[in-house]
Short mmCIF file of C-alpha atoms in Angstrom, two decimals:
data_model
loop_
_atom_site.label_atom_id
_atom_site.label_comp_id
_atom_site.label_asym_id
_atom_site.label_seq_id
_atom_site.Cartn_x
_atom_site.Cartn_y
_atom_site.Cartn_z
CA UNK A 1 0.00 0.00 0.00
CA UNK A 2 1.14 3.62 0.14
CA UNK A 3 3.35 5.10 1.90
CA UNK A 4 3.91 8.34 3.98
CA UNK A 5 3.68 10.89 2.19
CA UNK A 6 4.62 14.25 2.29
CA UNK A 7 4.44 17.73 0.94
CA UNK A 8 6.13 19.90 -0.81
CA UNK A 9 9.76 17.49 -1.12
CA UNK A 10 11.72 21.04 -1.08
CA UNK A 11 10.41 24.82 -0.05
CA UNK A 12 12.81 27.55 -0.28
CA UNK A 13 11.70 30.72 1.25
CA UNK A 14 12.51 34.31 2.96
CA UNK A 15 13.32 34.69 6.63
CA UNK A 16 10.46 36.15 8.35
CA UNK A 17 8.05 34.29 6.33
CA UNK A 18 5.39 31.66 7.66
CA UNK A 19 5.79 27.67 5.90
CA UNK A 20 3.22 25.33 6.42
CA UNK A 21 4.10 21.53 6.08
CA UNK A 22 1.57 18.37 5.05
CA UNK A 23 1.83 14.60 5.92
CA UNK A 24 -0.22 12.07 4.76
CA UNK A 25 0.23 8.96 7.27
CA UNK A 26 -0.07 5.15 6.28
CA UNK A 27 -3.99 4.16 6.26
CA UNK A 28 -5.12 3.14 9.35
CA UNK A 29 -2.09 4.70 11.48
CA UNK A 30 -3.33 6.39 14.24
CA UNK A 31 0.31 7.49 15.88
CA UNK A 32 1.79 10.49 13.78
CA UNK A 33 5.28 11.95 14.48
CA UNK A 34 7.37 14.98 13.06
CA UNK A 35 11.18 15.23 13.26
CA UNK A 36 13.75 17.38 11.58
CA UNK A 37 16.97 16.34 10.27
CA UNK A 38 19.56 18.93 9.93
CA UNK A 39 23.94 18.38 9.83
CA UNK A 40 23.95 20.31 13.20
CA UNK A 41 21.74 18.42 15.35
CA UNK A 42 21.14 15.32 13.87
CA UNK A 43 17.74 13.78 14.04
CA UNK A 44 15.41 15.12 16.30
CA UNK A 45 11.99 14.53 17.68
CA UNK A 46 9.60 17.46 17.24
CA UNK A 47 6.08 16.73 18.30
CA UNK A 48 3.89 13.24 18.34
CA UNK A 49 0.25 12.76 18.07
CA UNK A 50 -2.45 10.09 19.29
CA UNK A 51 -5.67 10.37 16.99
CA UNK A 52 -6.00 14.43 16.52
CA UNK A 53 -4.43 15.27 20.19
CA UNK A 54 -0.75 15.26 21.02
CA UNK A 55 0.28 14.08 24.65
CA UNK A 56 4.04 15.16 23.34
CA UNK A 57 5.17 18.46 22.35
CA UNK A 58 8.53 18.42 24.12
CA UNK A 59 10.04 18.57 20.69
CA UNK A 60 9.14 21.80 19.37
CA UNK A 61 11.93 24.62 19.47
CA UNK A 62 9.78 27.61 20.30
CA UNK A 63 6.45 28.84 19.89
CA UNK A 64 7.10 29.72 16.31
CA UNK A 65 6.77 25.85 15.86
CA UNK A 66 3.03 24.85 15.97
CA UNK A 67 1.43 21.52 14.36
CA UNK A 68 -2.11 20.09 14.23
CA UNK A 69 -3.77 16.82 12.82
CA UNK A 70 -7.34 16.85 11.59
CA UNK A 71 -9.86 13.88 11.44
CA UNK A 72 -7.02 11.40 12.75
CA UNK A 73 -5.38 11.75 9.54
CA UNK A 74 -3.29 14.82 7.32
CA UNK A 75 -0.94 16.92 9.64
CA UNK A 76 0.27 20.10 8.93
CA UNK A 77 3.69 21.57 10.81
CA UNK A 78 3.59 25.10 10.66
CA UNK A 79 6.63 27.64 11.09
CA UNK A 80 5.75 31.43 12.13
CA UNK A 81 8.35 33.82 11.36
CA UNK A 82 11.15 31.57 9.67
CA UNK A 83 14.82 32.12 10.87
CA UNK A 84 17.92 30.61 8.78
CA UNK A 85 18.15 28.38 11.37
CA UNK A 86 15.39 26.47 10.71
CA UNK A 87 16.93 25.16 7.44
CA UNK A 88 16.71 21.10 7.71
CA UNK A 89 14.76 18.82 6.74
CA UNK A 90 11.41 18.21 8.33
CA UNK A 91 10.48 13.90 8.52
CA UNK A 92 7.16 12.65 9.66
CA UNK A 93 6.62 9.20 10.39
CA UNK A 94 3.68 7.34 11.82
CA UNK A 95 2.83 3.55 13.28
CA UNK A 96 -0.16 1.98 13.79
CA UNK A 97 -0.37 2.88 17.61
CA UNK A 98 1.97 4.74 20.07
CA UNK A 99 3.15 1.63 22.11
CA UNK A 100 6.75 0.00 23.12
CA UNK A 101 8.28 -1.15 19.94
CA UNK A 102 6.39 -0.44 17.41
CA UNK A 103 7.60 0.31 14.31
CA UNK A 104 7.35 3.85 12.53
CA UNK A 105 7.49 4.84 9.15
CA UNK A 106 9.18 7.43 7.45
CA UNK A 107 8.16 9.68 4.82
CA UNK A 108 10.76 11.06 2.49
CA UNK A 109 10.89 14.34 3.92
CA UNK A 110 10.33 18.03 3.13
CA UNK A 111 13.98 20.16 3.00
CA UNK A 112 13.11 23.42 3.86
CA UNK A 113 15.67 26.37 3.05
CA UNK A 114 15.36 29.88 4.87
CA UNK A 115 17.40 32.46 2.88
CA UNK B 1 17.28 12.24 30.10
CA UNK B 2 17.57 9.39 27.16
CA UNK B 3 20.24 8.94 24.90
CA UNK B 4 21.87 7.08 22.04
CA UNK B 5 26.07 6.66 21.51
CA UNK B 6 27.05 5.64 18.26
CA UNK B 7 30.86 5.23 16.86
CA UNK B 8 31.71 7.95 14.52
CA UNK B 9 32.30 7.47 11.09
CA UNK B 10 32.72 7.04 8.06
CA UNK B 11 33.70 3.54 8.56
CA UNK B 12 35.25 2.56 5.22
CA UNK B 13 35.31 -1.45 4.21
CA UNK B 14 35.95 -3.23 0.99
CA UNK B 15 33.25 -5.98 0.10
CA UNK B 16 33.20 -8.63 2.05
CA UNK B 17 34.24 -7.57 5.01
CA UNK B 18 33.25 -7.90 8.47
CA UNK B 19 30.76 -5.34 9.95
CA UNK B 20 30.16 -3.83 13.55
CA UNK B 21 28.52 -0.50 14.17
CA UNK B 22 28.78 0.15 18.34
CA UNK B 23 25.70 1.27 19.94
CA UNK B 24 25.33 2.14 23.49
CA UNK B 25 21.95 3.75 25.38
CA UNK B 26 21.11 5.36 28.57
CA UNK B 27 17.50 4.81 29.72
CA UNK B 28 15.70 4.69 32.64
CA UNK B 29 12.99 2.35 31.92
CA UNK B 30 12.85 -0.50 29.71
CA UNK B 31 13.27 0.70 26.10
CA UNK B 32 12.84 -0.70 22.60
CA UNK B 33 15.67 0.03 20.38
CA UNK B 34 15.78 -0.14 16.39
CA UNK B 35 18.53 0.24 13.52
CA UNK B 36 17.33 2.56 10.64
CA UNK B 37 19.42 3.01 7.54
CA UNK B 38 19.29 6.06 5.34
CA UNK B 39 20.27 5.26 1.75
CA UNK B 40 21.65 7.66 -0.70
CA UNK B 41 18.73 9.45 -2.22
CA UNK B 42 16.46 7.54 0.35
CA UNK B 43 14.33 8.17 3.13
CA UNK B 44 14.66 6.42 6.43
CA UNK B 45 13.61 2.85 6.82
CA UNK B 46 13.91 0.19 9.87
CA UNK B 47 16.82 -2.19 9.32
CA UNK B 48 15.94 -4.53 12.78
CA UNK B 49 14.16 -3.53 16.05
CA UNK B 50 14.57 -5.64 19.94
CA UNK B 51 12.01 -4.81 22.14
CA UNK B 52 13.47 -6.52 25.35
CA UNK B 53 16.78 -7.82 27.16
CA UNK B 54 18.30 -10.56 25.01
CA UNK B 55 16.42 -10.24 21.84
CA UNK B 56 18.11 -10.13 18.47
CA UNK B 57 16.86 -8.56 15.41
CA UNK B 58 18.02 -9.41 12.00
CA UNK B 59 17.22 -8.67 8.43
CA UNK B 60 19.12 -8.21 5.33
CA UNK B 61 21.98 -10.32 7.14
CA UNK B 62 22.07 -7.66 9.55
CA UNK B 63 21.86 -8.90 13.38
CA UNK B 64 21.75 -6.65 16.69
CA UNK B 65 21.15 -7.98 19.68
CA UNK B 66 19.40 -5.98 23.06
CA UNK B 67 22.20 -6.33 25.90
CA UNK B 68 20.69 -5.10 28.99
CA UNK B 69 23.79 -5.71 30.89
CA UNK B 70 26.27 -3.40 28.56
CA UNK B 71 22.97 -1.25 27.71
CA UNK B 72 24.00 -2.21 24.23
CA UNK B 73 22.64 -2.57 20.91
CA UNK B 74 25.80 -3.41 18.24
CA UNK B 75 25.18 -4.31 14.66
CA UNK B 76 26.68 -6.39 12.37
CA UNK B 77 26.78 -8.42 9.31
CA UNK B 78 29.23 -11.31 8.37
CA UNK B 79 30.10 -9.91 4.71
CA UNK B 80 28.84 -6.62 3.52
CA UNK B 81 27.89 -5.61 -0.30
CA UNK B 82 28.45 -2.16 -2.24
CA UNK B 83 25.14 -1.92 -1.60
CA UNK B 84 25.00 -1.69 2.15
CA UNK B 85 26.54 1.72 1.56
CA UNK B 86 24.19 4.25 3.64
CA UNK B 87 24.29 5.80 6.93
CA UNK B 88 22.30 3.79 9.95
CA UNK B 89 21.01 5.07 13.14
CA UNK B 90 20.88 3.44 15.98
CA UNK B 91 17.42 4.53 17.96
CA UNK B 92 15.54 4.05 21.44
CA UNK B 93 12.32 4.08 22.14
CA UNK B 94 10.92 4.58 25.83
CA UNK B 95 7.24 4.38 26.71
CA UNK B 96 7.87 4.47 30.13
CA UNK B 97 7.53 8.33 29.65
CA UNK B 98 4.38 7.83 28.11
CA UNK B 99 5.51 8.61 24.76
CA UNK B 100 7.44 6.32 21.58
CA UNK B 101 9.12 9.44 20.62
CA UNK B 102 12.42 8.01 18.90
CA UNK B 103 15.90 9.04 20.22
CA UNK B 104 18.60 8.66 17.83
CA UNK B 105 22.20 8.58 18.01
CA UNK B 106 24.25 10.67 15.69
CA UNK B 107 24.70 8.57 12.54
CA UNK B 108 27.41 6.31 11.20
CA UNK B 109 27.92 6.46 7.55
CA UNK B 110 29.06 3.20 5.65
CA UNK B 111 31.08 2.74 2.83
CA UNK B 112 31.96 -0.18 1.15
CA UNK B 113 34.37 -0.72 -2.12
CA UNK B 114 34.53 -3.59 -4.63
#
């Protein structure tokens, strides 16, 4: 079946402007995460939901960072006010459920440039 | 808090070779931990997961096991291919804090020449 999906694969924009992110999670996967990737800090959690709420936002870098998840499905990571140093590239994955061990899956990414 | 040590790299092998990748966690509950590999051009995909002391994950001829008492999580592979060339993450997952978030260690790029 499909995979995660994710959009747009690259975004280059100005500082100081807003970006909004999309996933599209596996069918049927209620657990939806967002990491970012960048050569600085590796890979890093972000924020992870349960159906449309999410128990964990420890993630998130400041308050520019804010994400939501509609209808248990589509997410969208939003950045306010973009700074250069939010140039990585921004993973989502999702499982079936948040429990011990189970296995998430990746999307291929959106790499996000602030000029 | 949580973390993930893996050996720096590039670690550079001609085909055929012998493969370890050193892992090493900190936890303070019982986690789960996985091996993802990153392909050129790829997105991130799970090479093997353990989910308790003792277990051992394999796949691809890739084997880890889950050593509780070296809080270790090594992988390896007998003879490796040109094509194993990537970079794998060693992760941990801890629902003990009442989240699966995945911690990752820093990376450990492989290359291997014919």
């Amino acid at each position: 079946g499909a995979g995660v999906s994710q959009s747009p694969s690259n975004k280059v924009t100005e500082k100081g402007k807003d970006v909004e992110l999309r996933c599209d999670p596996i069918s049927g996967h209620t657990a939806l995460y967002w990491y970012r990737q960048s050569l600085g800090q590796g890979l890093e959690f972000l924020i992870y939901f349960q159906g449309n709420s999410a128990p964990d936002k420890s993630g998130l870098p400041s308050d520019r960072f804010s994400a939501e998840r509609t209808g248990g499905s589509v997410s969208t990571l939003t950045i306010q006010r973009t700074q250069q140093e939010d140039s990585a590239v921004y993973l989502c994955a999702s499982s079936l459920a948040a429990s011990s061990g189970e296995t998430q899956y990746f999307g291929p990414g959106t790499r996000l440039l602030v000029l | 808090g949580d973390s993930v040590t893996q050996m720096e790299g590039p670690v550079t092998l001609s085909e055929e070779a012998f493969l370890t990748i050193n892992c090493t966690y900190t936890a303070t509950g019982y986690p789960s931990l996985f091996w993802y590999v990153q392909y050129p051009g790829e997105g991130l995909q799970l090479l093997l997961k353990a989910t308790k002391a003792d277990d051992k994950g394999s796949n691809k001829g890739f084997e880890a096991t889950y050593r509780k008492e070296t809080t270790s999580f090594h992988l390896e592979k007998g003879s490796v291919q040109v094509s194993d060339s990537a970079v794998y993450f060693c992760a941990l997952s801890d629902w003990g804090h009442n989240t699966d978030k995945l911690i990752f260690g820093t990376g450990t790029r492989l290359q291997v020449f014919p």
